[in-house]
Backbone as a chain_set.jsonl record, in Angstrom:
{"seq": "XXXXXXXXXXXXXXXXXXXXXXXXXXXXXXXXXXXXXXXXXXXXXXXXXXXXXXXXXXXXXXXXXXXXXXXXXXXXXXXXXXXXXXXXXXXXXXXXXXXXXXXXXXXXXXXXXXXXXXXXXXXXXXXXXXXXXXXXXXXXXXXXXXXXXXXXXXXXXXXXXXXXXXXXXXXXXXXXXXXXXXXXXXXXXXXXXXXXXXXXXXXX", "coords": {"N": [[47.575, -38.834, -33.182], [48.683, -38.445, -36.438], [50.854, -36.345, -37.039], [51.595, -35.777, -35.208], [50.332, -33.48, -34.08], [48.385, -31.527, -31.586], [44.663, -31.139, -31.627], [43.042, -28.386, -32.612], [41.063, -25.417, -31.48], [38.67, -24.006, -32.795], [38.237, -20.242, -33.231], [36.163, -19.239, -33.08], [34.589, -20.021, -31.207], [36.03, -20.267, -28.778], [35.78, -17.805, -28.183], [33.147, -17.633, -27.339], [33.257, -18.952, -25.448], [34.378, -17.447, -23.659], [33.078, -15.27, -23.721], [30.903, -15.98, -22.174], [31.401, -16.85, -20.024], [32.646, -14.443, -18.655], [29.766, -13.36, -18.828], [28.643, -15.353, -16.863], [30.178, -14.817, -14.881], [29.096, -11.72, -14.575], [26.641, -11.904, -13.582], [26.661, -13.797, -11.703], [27.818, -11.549, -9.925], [25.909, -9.858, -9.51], [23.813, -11.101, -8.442], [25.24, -11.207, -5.902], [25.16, -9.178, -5.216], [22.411, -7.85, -5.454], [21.596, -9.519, -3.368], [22.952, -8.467, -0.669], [21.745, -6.134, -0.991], [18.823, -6.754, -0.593], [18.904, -8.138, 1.995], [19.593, -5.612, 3.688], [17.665, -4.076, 2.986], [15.479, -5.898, 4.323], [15.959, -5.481, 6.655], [15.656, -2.5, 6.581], [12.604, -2.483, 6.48], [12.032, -3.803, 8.501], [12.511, -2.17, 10.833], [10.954, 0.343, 10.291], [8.501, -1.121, 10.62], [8.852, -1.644, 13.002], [8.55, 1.066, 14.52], [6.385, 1.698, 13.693], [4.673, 0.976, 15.121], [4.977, 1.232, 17.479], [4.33, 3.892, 17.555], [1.751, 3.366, 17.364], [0.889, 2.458, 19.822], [1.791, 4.296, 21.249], [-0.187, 6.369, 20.599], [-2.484, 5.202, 21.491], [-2.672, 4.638, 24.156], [-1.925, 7.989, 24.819], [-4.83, 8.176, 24.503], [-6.412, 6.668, 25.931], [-5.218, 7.953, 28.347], [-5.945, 10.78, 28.215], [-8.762, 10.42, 28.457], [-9.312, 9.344, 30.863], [-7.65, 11.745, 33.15], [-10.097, 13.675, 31.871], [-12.411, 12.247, 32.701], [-11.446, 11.852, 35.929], [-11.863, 15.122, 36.51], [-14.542, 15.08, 35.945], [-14.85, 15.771, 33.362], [-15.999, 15.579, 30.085], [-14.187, 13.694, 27.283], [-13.546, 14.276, 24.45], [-13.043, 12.715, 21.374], [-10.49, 13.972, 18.271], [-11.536, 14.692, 15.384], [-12.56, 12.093, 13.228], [-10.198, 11.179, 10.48], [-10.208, 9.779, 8.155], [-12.618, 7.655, 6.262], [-13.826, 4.224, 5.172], [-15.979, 3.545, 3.048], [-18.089, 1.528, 1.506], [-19.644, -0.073, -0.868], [-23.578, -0.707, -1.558], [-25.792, -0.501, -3.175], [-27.248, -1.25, -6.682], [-27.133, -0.232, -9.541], [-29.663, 0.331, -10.833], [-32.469, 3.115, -11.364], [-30.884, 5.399, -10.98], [-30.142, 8.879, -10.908], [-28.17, 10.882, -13.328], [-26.12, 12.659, -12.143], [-25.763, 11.038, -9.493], [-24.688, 8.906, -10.094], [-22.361, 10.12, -11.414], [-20.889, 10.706, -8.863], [-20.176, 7.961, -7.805], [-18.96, 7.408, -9.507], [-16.356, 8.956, -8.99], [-15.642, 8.534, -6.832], [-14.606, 5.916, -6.797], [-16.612, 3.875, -6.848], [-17.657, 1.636, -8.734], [-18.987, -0.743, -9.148], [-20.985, -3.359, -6.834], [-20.836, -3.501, -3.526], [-17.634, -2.8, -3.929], [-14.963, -1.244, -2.586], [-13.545, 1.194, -0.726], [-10.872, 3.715, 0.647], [-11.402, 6.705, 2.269], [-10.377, 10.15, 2.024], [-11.811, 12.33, 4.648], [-13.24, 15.619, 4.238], [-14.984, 18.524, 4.365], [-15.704, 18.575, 1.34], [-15.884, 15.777, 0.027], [-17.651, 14.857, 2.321], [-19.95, 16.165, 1.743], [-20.01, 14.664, -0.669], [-20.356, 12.08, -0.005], [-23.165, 12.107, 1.437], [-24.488, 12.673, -0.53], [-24.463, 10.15, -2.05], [-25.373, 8.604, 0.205], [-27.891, 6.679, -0.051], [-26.878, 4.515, -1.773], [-24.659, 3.686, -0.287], [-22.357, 2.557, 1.864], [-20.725, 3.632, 5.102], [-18.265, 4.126, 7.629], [-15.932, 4.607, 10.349], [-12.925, 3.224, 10.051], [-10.644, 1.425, 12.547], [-7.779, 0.714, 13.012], [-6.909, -2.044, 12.743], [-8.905, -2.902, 10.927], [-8.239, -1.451, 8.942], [-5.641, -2.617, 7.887], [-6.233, -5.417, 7.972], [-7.956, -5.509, 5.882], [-6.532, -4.331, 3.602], [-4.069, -6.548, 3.389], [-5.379, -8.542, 3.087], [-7.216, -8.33, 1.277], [-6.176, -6.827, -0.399], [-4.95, -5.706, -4.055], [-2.744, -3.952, -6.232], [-2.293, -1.606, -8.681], [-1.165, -1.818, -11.12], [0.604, -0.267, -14.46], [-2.031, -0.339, -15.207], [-3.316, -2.848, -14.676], [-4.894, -5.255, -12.539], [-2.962, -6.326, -9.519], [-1.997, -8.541, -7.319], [-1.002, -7.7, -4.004], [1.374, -9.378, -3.359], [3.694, -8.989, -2.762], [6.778, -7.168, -1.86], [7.922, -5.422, -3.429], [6.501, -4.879, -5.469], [4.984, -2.784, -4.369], [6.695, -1.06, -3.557], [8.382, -0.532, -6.615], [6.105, 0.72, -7.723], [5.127, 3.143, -5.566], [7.883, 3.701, -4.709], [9.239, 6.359, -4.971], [7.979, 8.282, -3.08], [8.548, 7.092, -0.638], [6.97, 4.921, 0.339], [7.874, 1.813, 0.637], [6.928, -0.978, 1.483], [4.506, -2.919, 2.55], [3.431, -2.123, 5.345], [4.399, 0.383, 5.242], [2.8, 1.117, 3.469], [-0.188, 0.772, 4.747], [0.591, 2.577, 7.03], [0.708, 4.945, 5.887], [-2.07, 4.957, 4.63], [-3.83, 4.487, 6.778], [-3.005, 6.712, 8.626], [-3.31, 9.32, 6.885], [-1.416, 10.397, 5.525], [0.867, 12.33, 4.28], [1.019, 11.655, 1.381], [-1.459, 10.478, 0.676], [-3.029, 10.653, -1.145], [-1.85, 9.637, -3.463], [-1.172, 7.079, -2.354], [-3.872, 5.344, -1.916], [-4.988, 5.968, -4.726], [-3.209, 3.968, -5.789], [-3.944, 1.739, -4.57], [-6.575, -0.997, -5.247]], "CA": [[47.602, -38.131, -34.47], [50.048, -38.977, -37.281], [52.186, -35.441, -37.334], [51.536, -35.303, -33.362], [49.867, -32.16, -32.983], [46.808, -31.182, -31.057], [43.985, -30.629, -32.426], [42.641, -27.109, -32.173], [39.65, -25.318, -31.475], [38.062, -22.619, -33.465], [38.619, -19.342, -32.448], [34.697, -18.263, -32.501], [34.074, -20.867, -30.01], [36.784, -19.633, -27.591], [35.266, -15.852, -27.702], [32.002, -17.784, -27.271], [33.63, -19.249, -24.456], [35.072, -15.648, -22.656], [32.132, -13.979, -22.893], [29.938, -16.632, -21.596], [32.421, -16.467, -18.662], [31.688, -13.27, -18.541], [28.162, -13.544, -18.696], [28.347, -15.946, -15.967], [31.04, -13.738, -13.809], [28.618, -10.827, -14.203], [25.532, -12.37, -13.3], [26.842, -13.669, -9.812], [28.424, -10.281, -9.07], [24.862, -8.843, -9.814], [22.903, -11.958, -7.755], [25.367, -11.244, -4.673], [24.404, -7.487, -4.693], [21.467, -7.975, -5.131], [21.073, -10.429, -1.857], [23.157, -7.478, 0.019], [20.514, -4.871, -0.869], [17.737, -7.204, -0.25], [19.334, -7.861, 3.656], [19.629, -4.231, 4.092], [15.964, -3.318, 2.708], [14.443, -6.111, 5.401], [16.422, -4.397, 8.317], [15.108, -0.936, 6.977], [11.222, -2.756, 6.404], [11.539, -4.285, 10.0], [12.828, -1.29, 11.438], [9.731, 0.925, 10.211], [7.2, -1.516, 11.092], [8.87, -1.343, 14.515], [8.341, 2.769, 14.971], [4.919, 2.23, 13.261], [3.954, -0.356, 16.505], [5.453, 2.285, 18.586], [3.548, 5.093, 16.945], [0.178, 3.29, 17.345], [0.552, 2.12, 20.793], [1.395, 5.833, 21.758], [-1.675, 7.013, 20.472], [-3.829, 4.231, 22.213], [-2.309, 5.21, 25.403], [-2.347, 9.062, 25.147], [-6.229, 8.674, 24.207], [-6.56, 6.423, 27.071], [-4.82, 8.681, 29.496], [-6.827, 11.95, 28.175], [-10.054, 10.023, 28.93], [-8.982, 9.115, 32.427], [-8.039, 12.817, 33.388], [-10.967, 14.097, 31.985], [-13.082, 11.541, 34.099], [-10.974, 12.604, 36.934], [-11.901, 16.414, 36.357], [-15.407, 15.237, 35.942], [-15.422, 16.576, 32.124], [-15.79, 14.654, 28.581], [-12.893, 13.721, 26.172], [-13.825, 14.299, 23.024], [-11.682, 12.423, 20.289], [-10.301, 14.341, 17.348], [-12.673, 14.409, 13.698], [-12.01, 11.199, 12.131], [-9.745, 11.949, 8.82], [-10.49, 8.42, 7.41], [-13.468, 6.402, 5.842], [-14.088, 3.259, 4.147], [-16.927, 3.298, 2.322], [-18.991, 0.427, 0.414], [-21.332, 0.007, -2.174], [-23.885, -1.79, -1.016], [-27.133, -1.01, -4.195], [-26.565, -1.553, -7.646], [-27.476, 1.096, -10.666], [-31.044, 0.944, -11.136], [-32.791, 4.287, -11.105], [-29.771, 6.267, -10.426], [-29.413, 9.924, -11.475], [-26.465, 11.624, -13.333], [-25.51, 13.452, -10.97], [-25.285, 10.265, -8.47], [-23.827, 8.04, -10.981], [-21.099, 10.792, -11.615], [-20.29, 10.815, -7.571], [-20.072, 7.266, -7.323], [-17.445, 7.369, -10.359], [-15.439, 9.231, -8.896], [-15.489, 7.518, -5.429], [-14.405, 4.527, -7.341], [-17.322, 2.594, -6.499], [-18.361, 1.046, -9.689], [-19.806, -1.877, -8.375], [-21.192, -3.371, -6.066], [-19.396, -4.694, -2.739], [-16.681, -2.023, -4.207], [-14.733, -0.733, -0.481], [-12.535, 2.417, -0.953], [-10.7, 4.536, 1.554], [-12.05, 8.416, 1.724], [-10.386, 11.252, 3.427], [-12.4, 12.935, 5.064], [-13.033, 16.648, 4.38], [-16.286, 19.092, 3.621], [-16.067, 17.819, -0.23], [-16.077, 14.492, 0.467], [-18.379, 14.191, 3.377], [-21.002, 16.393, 0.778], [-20.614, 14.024, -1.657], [-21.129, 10.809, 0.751], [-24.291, 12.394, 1.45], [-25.075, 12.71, -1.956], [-24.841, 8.966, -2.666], [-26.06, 8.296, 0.508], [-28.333, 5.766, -0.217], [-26.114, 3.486, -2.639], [-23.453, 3.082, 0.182], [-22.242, 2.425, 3.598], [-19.43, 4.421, 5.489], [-17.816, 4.306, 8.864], [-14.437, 4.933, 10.058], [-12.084, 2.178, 9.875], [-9.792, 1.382, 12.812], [-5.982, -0.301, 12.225], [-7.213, -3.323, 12.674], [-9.552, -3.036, 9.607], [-7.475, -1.172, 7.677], [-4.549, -3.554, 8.247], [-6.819, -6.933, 7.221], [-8.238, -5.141, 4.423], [-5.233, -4.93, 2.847], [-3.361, -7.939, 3.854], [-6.34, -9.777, 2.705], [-7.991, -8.164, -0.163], [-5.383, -5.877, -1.264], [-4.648, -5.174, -5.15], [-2.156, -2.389, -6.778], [-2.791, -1.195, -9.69], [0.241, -1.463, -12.337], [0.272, -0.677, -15.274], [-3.414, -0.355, -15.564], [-3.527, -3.931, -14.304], [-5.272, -5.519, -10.76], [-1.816, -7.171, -9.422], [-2.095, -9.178, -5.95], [0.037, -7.141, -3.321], [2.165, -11.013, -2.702], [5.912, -8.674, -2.063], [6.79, -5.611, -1.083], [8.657, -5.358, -4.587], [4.953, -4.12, -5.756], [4.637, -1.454, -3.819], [8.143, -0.208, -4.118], [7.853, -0.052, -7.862], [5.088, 1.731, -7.62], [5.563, 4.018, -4.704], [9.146, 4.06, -4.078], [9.179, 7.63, -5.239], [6.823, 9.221, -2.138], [9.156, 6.623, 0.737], [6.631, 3.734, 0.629], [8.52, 1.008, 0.238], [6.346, -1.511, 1.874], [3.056, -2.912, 2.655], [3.415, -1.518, 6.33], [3.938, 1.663, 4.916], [1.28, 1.503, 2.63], [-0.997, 0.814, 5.567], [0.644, 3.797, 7.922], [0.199, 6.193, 4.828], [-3.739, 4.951, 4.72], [-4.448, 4.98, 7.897], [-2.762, 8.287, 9.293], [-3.967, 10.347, 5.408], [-0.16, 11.078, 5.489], [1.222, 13.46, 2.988], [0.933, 10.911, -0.187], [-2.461, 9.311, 0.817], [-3.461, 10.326, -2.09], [-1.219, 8.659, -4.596], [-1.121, 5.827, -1.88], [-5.4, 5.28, -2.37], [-5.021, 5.616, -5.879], [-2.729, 2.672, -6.319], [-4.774, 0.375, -4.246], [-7.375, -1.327, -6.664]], "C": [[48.888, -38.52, -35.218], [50.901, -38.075, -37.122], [52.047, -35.196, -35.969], [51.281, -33.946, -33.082], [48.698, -32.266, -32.276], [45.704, -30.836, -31.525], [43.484, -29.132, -31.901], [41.105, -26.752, -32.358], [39.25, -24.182, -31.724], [38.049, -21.474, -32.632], [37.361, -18.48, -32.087], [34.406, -19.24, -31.503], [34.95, -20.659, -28.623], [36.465, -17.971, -27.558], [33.907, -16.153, -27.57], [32.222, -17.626, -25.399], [33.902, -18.09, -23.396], [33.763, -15.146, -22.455], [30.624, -14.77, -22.238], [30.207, -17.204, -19.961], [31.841, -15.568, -18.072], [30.539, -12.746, -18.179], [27.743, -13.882, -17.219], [28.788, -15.178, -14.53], [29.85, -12.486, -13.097], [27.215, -11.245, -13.454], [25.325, -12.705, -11.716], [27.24, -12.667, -8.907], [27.38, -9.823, -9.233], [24.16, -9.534, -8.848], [23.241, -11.502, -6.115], [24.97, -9.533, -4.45], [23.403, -7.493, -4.5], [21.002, -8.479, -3.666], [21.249, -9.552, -0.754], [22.097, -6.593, -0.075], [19.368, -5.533, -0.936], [17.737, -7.539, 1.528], [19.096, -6.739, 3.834], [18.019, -3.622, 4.28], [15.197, -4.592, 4.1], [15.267, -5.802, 6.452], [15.052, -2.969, 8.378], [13.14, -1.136, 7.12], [10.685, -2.986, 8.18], [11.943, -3.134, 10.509], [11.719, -0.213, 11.303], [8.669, 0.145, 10.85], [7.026, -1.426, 12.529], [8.187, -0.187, 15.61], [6.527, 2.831, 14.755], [3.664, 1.768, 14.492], [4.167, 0.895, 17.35], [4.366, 3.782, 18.623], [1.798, 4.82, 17.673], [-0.134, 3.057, 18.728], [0.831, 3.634, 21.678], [0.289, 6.546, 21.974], [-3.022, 6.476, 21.123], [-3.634, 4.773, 23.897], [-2.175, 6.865, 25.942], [-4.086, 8.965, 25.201], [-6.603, 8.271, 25.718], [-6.427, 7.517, 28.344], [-5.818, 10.15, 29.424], [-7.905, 11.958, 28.631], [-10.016, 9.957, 30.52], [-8.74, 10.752, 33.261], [-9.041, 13.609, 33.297], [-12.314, 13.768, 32.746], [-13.168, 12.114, 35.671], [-11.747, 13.845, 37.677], [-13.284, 16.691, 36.106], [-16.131, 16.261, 34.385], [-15.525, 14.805, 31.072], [-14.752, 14.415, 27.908], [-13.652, 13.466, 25.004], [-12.891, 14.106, 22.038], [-11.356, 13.438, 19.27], [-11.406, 13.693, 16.144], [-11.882, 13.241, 13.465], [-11.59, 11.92, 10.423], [-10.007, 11.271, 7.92], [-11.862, 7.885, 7.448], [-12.844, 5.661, 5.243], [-15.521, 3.5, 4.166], [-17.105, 2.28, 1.191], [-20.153, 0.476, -0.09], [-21.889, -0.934, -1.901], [-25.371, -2.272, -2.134], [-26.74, -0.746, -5.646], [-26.943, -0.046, -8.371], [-28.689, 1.234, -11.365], [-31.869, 2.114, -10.504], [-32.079, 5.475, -10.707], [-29.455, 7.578, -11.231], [-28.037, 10.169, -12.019], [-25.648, 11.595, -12.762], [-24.735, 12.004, -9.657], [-24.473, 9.423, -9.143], [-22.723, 8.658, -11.025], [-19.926, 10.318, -10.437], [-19.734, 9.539, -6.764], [-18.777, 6.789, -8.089], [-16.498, 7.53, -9.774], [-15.06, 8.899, -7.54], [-15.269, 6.322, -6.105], [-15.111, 3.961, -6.745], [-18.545, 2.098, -7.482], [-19.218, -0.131, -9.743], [-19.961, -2.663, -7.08], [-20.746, -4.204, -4.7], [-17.692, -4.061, -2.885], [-16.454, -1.478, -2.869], [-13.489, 0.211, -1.253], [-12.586, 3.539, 0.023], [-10.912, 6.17, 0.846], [-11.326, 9.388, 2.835], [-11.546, 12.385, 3.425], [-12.619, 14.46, 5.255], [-14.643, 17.46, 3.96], [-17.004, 18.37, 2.448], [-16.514, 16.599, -0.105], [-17.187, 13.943, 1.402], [-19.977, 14.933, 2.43], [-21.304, 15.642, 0.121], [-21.184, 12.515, -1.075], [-22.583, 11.122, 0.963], [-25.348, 12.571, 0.387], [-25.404, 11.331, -2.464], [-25.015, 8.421, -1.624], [-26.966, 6.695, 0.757], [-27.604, 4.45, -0.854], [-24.848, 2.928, -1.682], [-23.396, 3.218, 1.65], [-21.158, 2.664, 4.076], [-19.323, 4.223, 6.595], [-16.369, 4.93, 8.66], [-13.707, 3.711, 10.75], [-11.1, 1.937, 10.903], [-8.631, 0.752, 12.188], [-6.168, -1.458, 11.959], [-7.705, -3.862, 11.01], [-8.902, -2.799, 8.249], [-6.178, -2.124, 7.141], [-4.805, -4.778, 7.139], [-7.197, -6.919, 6.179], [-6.75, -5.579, 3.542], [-4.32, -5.816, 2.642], [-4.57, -8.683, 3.073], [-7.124, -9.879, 1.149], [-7.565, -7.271, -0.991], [-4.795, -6.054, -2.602], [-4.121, -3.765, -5.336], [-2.702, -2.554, -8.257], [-1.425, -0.303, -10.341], [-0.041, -1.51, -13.395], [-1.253, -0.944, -15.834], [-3.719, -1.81, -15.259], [-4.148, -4.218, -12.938], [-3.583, -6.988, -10.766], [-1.972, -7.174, -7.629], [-0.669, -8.363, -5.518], [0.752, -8.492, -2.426], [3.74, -10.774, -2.424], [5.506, -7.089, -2.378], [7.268, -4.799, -2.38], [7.525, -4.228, -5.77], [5.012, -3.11, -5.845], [5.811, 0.075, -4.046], [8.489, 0.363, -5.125], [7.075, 1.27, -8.486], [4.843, 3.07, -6.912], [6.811, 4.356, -3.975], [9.644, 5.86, -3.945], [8.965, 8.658, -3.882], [7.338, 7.699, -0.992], [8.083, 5.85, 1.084], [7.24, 2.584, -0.016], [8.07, -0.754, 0.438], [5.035, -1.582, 2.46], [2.756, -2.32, 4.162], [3.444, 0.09, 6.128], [3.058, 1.987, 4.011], [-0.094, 1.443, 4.15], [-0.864, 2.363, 6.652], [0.046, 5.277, 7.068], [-1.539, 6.183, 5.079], [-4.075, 5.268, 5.896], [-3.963, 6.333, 8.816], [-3.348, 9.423, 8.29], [-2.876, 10.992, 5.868], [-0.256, 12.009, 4.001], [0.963, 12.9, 1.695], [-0.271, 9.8, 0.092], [-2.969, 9.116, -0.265], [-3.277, 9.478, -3.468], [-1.275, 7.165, -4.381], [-2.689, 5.008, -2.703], [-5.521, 4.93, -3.44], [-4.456, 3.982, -6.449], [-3.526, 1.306, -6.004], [-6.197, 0.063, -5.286], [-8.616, -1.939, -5.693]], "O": [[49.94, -38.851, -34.671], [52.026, -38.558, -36.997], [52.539, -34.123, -35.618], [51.78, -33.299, -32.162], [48.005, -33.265, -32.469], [45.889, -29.746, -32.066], [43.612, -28.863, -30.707], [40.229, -27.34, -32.991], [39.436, -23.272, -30.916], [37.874, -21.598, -31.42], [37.273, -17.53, -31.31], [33.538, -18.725, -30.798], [34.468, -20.909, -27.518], [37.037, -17.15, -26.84], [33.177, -15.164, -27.637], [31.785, -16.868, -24.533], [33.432, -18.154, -22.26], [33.318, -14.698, -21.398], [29.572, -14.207, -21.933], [29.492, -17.736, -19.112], [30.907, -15.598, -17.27], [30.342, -11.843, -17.366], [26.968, -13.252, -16.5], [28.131, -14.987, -13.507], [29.641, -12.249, -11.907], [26.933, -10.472, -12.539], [24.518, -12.315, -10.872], [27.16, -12.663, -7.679], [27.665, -8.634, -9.094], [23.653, -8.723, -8.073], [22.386, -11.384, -5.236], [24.527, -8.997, -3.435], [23.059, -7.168, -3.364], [20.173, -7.893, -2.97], [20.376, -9.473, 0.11], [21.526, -6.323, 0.981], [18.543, -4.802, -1.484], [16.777, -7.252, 2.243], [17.974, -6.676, 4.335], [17.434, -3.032, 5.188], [14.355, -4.074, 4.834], [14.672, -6.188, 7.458], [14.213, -2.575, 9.188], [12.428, -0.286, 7.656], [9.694, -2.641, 8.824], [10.851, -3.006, 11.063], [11.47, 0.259, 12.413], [7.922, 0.736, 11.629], [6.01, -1.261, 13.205], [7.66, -0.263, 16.719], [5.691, 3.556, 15.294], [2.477, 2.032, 14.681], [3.178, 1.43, 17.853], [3.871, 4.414, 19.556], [1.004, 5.594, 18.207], [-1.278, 3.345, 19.081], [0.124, 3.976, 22.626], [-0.15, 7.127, 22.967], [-4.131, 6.993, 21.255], [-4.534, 5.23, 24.602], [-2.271, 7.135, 27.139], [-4.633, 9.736, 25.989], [-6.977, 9.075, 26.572], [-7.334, 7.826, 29.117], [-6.367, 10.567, 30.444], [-8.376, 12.956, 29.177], [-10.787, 10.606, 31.228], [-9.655, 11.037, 34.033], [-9.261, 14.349, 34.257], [-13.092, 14.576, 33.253], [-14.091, 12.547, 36.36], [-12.156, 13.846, 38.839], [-13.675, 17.853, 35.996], [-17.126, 16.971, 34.239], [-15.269, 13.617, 31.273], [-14.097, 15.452, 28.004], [-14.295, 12.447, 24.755], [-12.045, 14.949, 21.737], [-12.336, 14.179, 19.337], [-11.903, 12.569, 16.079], [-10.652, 13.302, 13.485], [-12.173, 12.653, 9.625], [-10.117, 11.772, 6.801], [-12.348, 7.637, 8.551], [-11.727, 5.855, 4.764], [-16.167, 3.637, 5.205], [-16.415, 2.217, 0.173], [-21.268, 0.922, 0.182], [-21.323, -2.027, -1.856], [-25.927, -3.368, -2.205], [-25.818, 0.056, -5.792], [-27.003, 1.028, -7.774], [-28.863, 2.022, -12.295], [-31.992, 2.161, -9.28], [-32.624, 6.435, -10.163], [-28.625, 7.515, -12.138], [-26.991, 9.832, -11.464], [-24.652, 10.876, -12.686], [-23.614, 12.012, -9.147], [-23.378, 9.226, -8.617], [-21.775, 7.946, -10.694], [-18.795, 9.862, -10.601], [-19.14, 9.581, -5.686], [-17.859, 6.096, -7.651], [-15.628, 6.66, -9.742], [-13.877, 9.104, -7.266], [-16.135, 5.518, -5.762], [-14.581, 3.295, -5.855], [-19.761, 2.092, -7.293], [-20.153, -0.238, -10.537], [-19.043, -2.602, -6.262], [-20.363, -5.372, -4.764], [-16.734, -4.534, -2.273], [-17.369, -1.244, -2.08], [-12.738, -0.143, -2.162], [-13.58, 4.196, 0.33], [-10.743, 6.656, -0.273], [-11.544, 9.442, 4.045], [-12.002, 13.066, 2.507], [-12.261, 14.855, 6.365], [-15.392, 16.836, 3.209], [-18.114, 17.843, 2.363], [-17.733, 16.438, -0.147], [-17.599, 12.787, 1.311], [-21.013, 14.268, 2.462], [-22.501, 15.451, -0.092], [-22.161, 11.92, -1.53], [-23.314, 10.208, 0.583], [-26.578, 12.601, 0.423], [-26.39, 11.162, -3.182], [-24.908, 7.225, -1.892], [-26.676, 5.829, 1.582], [-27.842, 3.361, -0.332], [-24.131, 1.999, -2.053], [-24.156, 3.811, 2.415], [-20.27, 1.957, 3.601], [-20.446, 4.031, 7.061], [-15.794, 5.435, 7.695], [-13.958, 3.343, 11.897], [-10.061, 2.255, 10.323], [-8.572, 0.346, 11.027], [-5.649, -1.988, 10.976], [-7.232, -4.698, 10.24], [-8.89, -3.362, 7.154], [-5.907, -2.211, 5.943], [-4.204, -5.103, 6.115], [-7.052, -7.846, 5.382], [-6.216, -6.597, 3.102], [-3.736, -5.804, 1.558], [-4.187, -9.601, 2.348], [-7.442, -10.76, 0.351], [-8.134, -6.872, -2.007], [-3.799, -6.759, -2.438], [-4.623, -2.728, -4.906], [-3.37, -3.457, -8.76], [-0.927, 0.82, -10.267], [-0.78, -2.408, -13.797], [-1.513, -1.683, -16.783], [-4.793, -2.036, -15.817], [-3.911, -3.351, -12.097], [-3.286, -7.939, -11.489], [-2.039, -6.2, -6.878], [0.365, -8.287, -6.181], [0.707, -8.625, -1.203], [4.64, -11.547, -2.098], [4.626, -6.342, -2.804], [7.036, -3.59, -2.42], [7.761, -3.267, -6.502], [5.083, -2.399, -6.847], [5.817, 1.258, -4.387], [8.895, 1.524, -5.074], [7.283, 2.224, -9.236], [4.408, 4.031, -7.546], [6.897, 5.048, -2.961], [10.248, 6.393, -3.014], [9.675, 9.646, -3.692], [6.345, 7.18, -0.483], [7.94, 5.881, 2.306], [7.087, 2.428, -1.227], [8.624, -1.653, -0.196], [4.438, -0.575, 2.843], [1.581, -1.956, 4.219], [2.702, 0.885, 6.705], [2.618, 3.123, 3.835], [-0.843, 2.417, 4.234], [-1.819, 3.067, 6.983], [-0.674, 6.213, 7.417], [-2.174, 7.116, 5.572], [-4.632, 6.345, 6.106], [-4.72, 6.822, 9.654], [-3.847, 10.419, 8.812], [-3.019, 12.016, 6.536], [-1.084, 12.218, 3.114], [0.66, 13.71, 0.818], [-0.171, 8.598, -0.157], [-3.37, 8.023, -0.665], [-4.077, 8.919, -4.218], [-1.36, 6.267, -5.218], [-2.66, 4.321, -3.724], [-6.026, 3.83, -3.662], [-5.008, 3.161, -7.181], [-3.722, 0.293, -6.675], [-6.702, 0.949, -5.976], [-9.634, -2.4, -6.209]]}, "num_chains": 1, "name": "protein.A"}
């Protein structure tokens, strides 16, 4: 330069500069928290699914053992009422009363090949009998309930069908009522815990 100074550099482009610092500063202090409370949450995910293994293989082994004493003792074991269906729609909507049309509404089974978990109570087992003909019910072991969902599971956000592909889903959605994952979406369904109902609802 002829008078030997430096040239200089606008002073909105150095407060562009700071807060794009800034920007950047905050962004990695938000990415590494984030990663910390994403470690933490698969401890606490694997750590439930652990109790829930524990839970189920309890119950396979008391039933077992009840059967075996009662053998023993020369009596019957009689399981507990199932609390759980699935039910499917298996005939479409020709010739179908009101009344049955209403019952199949509200069993979400609008069409056909439609599968939706039912707890099991008076109401419910009246109205299966009511539609009857249009559908097909059992009761679902873990297994089923498990693959179902793993396989053909949809939530329902936002009035949307959204593939259950992270746990992030569910959490969203049911973090509220301590499901936080698709393992606990399955323990909720299949035990008709305290929030089966909100659980049920979400699934699509």
């Amino acid at each position: 330069m002829a008078d030997g100074k430096l040239p200089t550099v606008p002073e909105t482009l150095l407060k562009r500069r700071k807060t794009l610092e800034k920007v950047k500063a905050a962004r990695a202090a938000a990415k590494l928290k984030q990663r910390k409370a994403n470690k933490e949450k698969r401890k606490v995910i694997f750590t439930r699914a652990e109790n829930y293994v524990k839970e189920y293989r309890q119950k396979e082994r008391d039933e077992i053992r009840l059967k075996r004493m009662a053998k023993k003792t020369g009596n019957f074991y009689v399981p507990p009422e199932a609390k759980l269906a699935l039910v499917v729609r298996i005939r479409g909507i020709n010739q179908v009363s009101p009344k049955v049309k209403k019952a199949l509404q509200l069993l979400r089974l609008r069409q056909i090949n439609n599968a939706v978990f039912v707890r099991l109570n008076k109401a419910s087992i009246n109205m299966l009998r009511l539609v009857e003909p249009y559908i097909a019910w059992g009761y679902p072991n873990l297994k089923t309930v498990r693959e179902l969902i793993y396989k053909r599971g949809y939530g329902k956000v936002n009035y949307q069908r959204i593939p259950l592909t992270e746990n992030s889903i569910i959490e969203n959605s049911l973090g509220k009522r301590n499901i936080i994952c698709i393992e606990d979406l399955i323990h909720e369904i299949f035990t008709v815990g305290r929030y089966f109902k909100q659980a049920n609802n979400f699934l699509w």
